Amino acid sequence: MNISKILIIFILCIIGFVMFIPFLWLVSSSLKPMEDIWVFPPKWIPNPPRWDNYYNALTYLPFGRYILNTLFVTFMVLVGVLLTSSIAGYAFARLRFPGKDFIFYVLLSTMMLPYIVTLIPIYIMFKNLGWLDTYKPLIIPAYFGGGAFNIFLFRQFFMGIPQELVDSARIDGASEPSIFFRIIIPLSMPVVVTIAIFTFLGTWNDFMGPLLYLQSPQKLTVAVGLSYFRGMYSTQWNYLMAASTVMIIPPIILFLLAQRYFVRGIVLTGLKG
Amino acid sequence: MWYRKLLLVTLCMLLVVSLLPVISPAQEQVTITYRTWEGGEMMKVNQSQVDAFMRKHPNIKVILSTVPENYDEKLQVETASGNAPDVFQLSAENIAAWGSRGVLLDLKPYFDASSDLKLSSFYEPLQRQYTVNGKTYGMSNAVEISLIFYNKKLFEKAGLPYPAADPAKAKNWLWDQYVDVAKKLTVVDPNNPSNILQWGTTTTRGWVFYFMPLVWSNGGQLFSKDYKEFLLNRPEAYEVLQKDADLAQKLRIASKSEDLQKLGMGNVDLLAQGKLAMLITGTWDVFSLSVDRKFHDWDVTYLPVFKPGKLYTTIPQSGYSIYSKTKHPKEAFEFLKFLLSEEGQLYRAKVGNVLPSIKSLLTPAAQKKWISPAIHSPNFGRVVFNYMRYGMLLTPTNYFPDNWLKISDVLDAELGPIWSGKKTAKEATESAAAKINAILQGK
Amino acid sequence: MRKSGLLRQEMMWGYIFVLPAILGVIVWTAWPMIYSAWLAFHKWDLFTNPVPVGFGNFKEAFFEDPLFWHSLKVTAYYTIVGVPLQLIAGFLLALLLNTKIKGITIFRTVYYLPSIVPAVANSVLWMWLLNYEYGIINTFLGLFGVNKIDWLGDPKFVLPALWMMGVWGAGGSMIIYLAGLQGVPKEFYEAAEIDGAGSWSKFLYITIPMMSPVIFFNLIMGLIGSFQVFTVSYVMFQGGSGGPENAALFYVVKLWNHAFRYLEMGYASALAWILFIIILSLTLLVFKVLGPQVYYEGIK
């Protein structure tokens, strides 16, 4: 191992430690009794660790139900986003059609208006559709483009795929959809995985959406459930931290699973010939 | 055998009559939503209240909807779309603004028609705070007042008598005497004079509900009677603010925000851990002390005065309103009545973080229904009942007008520097006056 | 003949592929945006009918609102420093995490953690990090003889504190950079090495250009997002109060106050559209000026 590798590992560890602190504090607080949470300087290792905080936090409210609900919504949204934003991104990246740039800027501009002023008209729309207190407002828009952020990101990546691959496939008579699914996507696993991670996290943690559109207690999601620990005069921090710790496990699992696909997609051997 | 036939017919009729209750149409089920922002421990308390009501009224189903975060957004989006909950919690600061715009049901006719609960059943200032132009847009089941909590052990250690529980004495508890007491209760580290081991008191931290009683006691006002002029930039007002801020900045008998950060805890913790002798706060801290921190060596007293003779305190507030477009006004009011009734109020008052608003519970005789030695201090009832007689509302209009939230935000931003030592009270109030008068007189 | 047939096919599929997105914009976004634009010319308190005021809201914003320019300045200042900081930090982190050592996956997961810890835990954590007496940051600065800083109480230091928090949250863009780094064919590096290129040259002439699409993406998204910064201020400074002397009163925080505290939804809409025009202009500018600088391997 040379010097530069050692230096890099050293820096990685230092920064890694800093990055790890919030997680440490989260878990450490989750095992403390209420009185100890704000003691200064903080006691890192609670003694004795209160594992029952987890039990109490998760049974205080039907968190099992919330987790299932959230998994459902997140999965449905994931499918919709991956499907519709990837094809749109590809169209903007490699397909030629009139009005392409204009449509792209219009799409981008939908991200430029603060959500606060569109909350009410969107809510009224969903109310008139009869979609209040259902998962539809949360899921259906994902099948209609999945957001300009994702489309833009796909576009950037797809524009990096060598034209030769696409041209030769076209000459071989392949249709655009088959080019897309059989050639482009396998080469783009890093960006697909990245968007999957972002989308999963965004939906999993989404609070405003479920808050506004869901009413029935049995339909609620984890993010809303977490907010219930906030009291008027005192928040039940230890339960909140315990529930939060459980809540970050699915995104971590997804991230770890995704690492397998986070590999170099473009293999150039055989092209320069 | 004619009498056998008669017997048979009579039996049949009796049978039919006895079956009537079963086959008559069941009472209509009505469902109403009840929205609050109280998560945490209050959620279960609220649910018990709801359950108790439903047992008494089997034909009314109440759905409790708790929204501890982003409460205003959700409620306003729903209301703007015509979809608001039937009964909801609302800060008193919003009553006039929302009521005058037709969002809130006028409860006066309902209270007038009610046989057991009238508007007059409630603490007087609340009646005024919720009535705008003759219409009552809500009511609260909780009163909170500003006052001082003190640590009894620290007073004993310093050899000082406890502050007055008797209002007659308190009316003569002048500012300078208060400062004197606080000085005696401040302990400086002998090895390091900049390290304060024990603070005598706190400042009002610039919160209008805490400092107005002091300003009033000096003859100052927040607004002119016609609500067209901001008056804190007069000497009788800004002198008070300056003296209060100086407790922390100059005299070092009260903590600044940097001191709190250094200690890593808030004022309530300092009191509970014997590092603070007196704390200016609201009655809600009963719960934080007794229940959250299991600290019981505290008691309460009145705020000091600048001029003798009268006591002053404020009433930070929130209550409940009914949506004007509710489909079930009668049932909604029935539920609201329960929340406001003595029985309903006891659920909350016993928890310890609020005082009841209904007069029948605010008498020394009724004390034991909700004051308990486990949660409240020995003098609590006495001080609070006396002090409530002097509760005053912040605005001369008696309710919070439309532009109050805007003014309050400007007030907080402009006066903050006084307590952080960046501006004198004279400068800050002058600057605040310019902006606030523009709001009061212009737009 | 064949060529135009292929071209027409391409066009058709182009429209089909963007159809869901276009429908999405038309159904979910166009109407609310048009409605809010209409509202910008009205006074609306949410409960009574909107009252037309022509350009009144805009006049008020530009000439009468004492905090309009302040909030715009604070937001612009936050963006000008914050966005480059986050761009660079995310990029450097991604480079670090791209090194081939065993267990790099563990490091990646750890670096990903801050962006998934719930916001409430994060804000509490930062209050602790920024603590005057015990916070790590002040302790660290103390090692260099720097006096303790009241990060959240002193208006001068509020923005620096928020910049730090922004860099922390660069975990998101870091993943995007990582994905981009995976897409740089190692054959390019190998060929360059054969030609005798050193590390710095490889970085400058291969890594940067190949990463430029992703850098460009993060720049645009950073711009659009940073101008609309809201949550960090709302959470750290008690629900929209804007911090000491309004040092953290970002444009959208103020907008929120007008919409949900002062019942001025019409004015809030006008503010929103002013911001929209600012962001759109800047974005188009960046596209026109920097867009051509971006190197897309696929477009030759």
Coordinates of N, CA, C and O in Angstrom, one line a residue, chain B residues 350-403:
Chain B
K350 N -56.1 18.2 35.0 CA -55.4 17.3 35.9 C -54.1 16.9 35.4 O -53.2 16.6 36.2
V351 N -53.8 17.0 34.1 CA -52.5 16.7 33.5 C -51.5 17.7 34.0 O -50.3 17.3 34.3
G352 N -51.9 18.9 34.2 CA -51.0 19.8 34.9 C -50.5 20.9 34.0 O -49.8 21.8 34.4
N353 N -50.7 20.9 32.7 CA -50.1 21.9 31.9 C -51.0 23.1 31.6 O -50.6 24.1 30.9
V354 N -52.3 23.1 32.0 CA -53.1 24.2 31.8 C -54.0 24.4 33.0 O -54.1 23.5 33.8
L355 N -54.6 25.6 33.1 CA -55.7 25.8 34.1 C -57.0 25.7 33.4 O -57.1 26.0 32.2
P356 N -58.0 25.3 34.1 CA -59.3 25.3 33.5 C -59.9 26.7 33.2 O -59.4 27.6 33.8
S357 N -60.8 26.8 32.2 CA -61.3 28.1 31.9 C -62.7 28.3 32.4 O -63.2 29.4 32.3
I358 N -63.3 27.2 33.0 CA -64.7 27.4 33.4 C -64.7 27.8 34.9 O -64.0 27.3 35.7
K359 N -65.5 28.9 35.2 CA -65.4 29.5 36.5 C -65.7 28.6 37.6 O -65.2 28.7 38.7
S360 N -66.5 27.6 37.4 CA -66.9 26.7 38.5 C -65.7 25.9 39.0 O -65.7 25.4 40.1
L361 N -64.7 25.8 38.2 CA -63.5 25.0 38.6 C -62.4 26.0 39.2 O -61.4 25.5 39.7
L362 N -62.7 27.3 39.0 CA -61.6 28.2 39.4 C -61.9 28.8 40.8 O -61.6 30.0 41.0
T363 N -62.5 28.1 41.7 CA -62.7 28.6 43.0 C -61.9 27.7 44.0 O -61.6 26.5 43.7
P364 N -61.5 28.3 45.1 CA -60.7 27.5 46.1 C -61.4 26.2 46.5 O -60.8 25.2 46.7
A365 N -62.8 26.2 46.5 CA -63.5 25.0 46.9 C -63.4 23.9 45.8 O -63.3 22.8 46.2
A366 N -63.3 24.3 44.6 CA -63.3 23.3 43.5 C -61.8 22.9 43.2 O -61.6 21.9 42.4
Q367 N -60.9 23.5 43.9 CA -59.5 23.2 43.6 C -59.2 21.7 43.6 O -58.5 21.2 42.7
K368 N -59.6 21.0 44.6 CA -59.1 19.6 44.8 C -59.6 18.7 43.6 O -59.2 17.6 43.5
K369 N -60.5 19.2 42.8 CA -61.0 18.4 41.7 C -59.9 18.3 40.7 O -59.8 17.3 39.9
W370 N -59.0 19.3 40.6 CA -57.9 19.1 39.6 C -56.5 19.5 40.1 O -55.6 19.2 39.4
I371 N -56.4 20.1 41.2 CA -55.1 20.4 41.8 C -54.7 19.3 42.7 O -55.4 18.9 43.6
S372 N -53.5 18.7 42.4 CA -53.1 17.6 43.3 C -51.7 17.8 43.8 O -50.9 18.4 43.1
P373 N -51.4 17.4 45.0 CA -50.1 17.7 45.5 C -49.0 17.0 44.7 O -47.8 17.4 44.8
A374 N -49.4 15.9 44.0 CA -48.3 15.3 43.2 C -47.9 16.1 42.1 O -46.7 16.0 41.6
I375 N -48.7 17.0 41.6 CA -48.3 17.8 40.4 C -48.2 19.3 40.8 O -47.3 19.9 40.3
H376 N -49.1 19.8 41.6 CA -49.1 21.2 41.8 C -48.4 21.5 43.2 O -48.5 20.7 44.1
S377 N -47.9 22.8 43.3 CA -47.3 23.2 44.5 C -48.3 23.6 45.6 O -49.5 23.9 45.2
P378 N -48.0 23.7 46.8 CA -48.9 24.1 47.9 C -49.6 25.4 47.7 O -50.8 25.5 47.9
N379 N -48.9 26.4 47.1 CA -49.5 27.7 47.0 C -50.1 27.9 45.6 O -50.6 29.0 45.3
F380 N -50.0 26.9 44.8 CA -50.4 27.1 43.4 C -51.8 27.6 43.2 O -52.0 28.7 42.6
G381 N -52.8 26.9 43.8 CA -54.2 27.4 43.7 C -54.3 28.8 44.2 O -54.9 29.6 43.5
R382 N -53.8 29.1 45.3 CA -54.0 30.4 45.9 C -53.4 31.5 45.0 O -54.1 32.5 44.7
V383 N -52.2 31.3 44.6 CA -51.6 32.4 43.7 C -52.3 32.5 42.4 O -52.7 33.6 42.0
V384 N -52.6 31.4 41.8 CA -53.2 31.4 40.5 C -54.6 32.0 40.5 O -55.0 32.9 39.7
F385 N -55.4 31.6 41.5 CA -56.8 32.2 41.5 C -56.7 33.7 41.8 O -57.5 34.5 41.2
N386 N -55.8 34.1 42.6 CA -55.7 35.6 42.8 C -55.2 36.3 41.6 O -55.7 37.3 41.2
Y387 N -54.2 35.7 41.0 CA -53.5 36.3 39.9 C -54.4 36.4 38.7 O -54.4 37.4 37.9
M388 N -55.3 35.4 38.5 CA -56.1 35.4 37.3 C -57.0 36.6 37.3 O -57.5 37.1 36.2
R389 N -57.3 37.2 38.5 CA -58.2 38.4 38.5 C -57.6 39.6 37.8 O -58.2 40.5 37.4
Y390 N -56.2 39.5 37.6 CA -55.6 40.6 37.0 C -55.1 40.3 35.5 O -54.3 41.0 35.0
G391 N -55.7 39.2 35.0 CA -55.3 38.9 33.6 C -55.7 39.9 32.6 O -56.9 40.3 32.6
M392 N -54.8 40.3 31.8 CA -55.1 41.3 30.8 C -54.8 40.9 29.4 O -53.8 40.1 29.2
L393 N -55.6 41.3 28.4 CA -55.3 41.0 27.0 C -54.4 42.0 26.4 O -54.3 43.1 26.9
L394 N -53.6 41.6 25.4 CA -52.6 42.5 24.9 C -53.1 43.7 24.1 O -52.5 44.7 24.1
T395 N -54.2 43.5 23.3 CA -54.6 44.6 22.5 C -55.8 45.3 23.0 O -56.7 44.7 23.7
P396 N -56.0 46.6 22.8 CA -57.1 47.4 23.3 C -58.4 46.9 22.7 O -59.5 47.1 23.3
T397 N -58.4 46.2 21.6 CA -59.6 45.8 21.0 C -60.1 44.6 21.7 O -61.2 44.1 21.4
N398 N -59.4 44.0 22.6 CA -59.8 42.9 23.4 C -59.6 41.5 22.7 O -59.6 40.5 23.3
Y399 N -59.6 41.6 21.4 CA -59.3 40.4 20.7 C -58.1 40.7 19.8 O -57.7 41.8 19.7
F400 N -57.5 39.7 19.2 CA -56.3 39.9 18.3 C -56.8 40.3 16.9 O -57.3 39.4 16.2
P401 N -56.6 41.5 16.5 CA -57.1 41.9 15.2 C -56.3 41.2 14.0 O -55.3 40.5 14.3
D402 N -56.8 41.4 12.9 CA -56.3 40.8 11.6 C -54.7 40.9 11.5 O -54.1 39.9 11.2
N403 N -54.2 42.1 11.7 CA -52.8 42.3 11.4 C -51.9 41.9 12.6 O -50.7 42.2 12.6

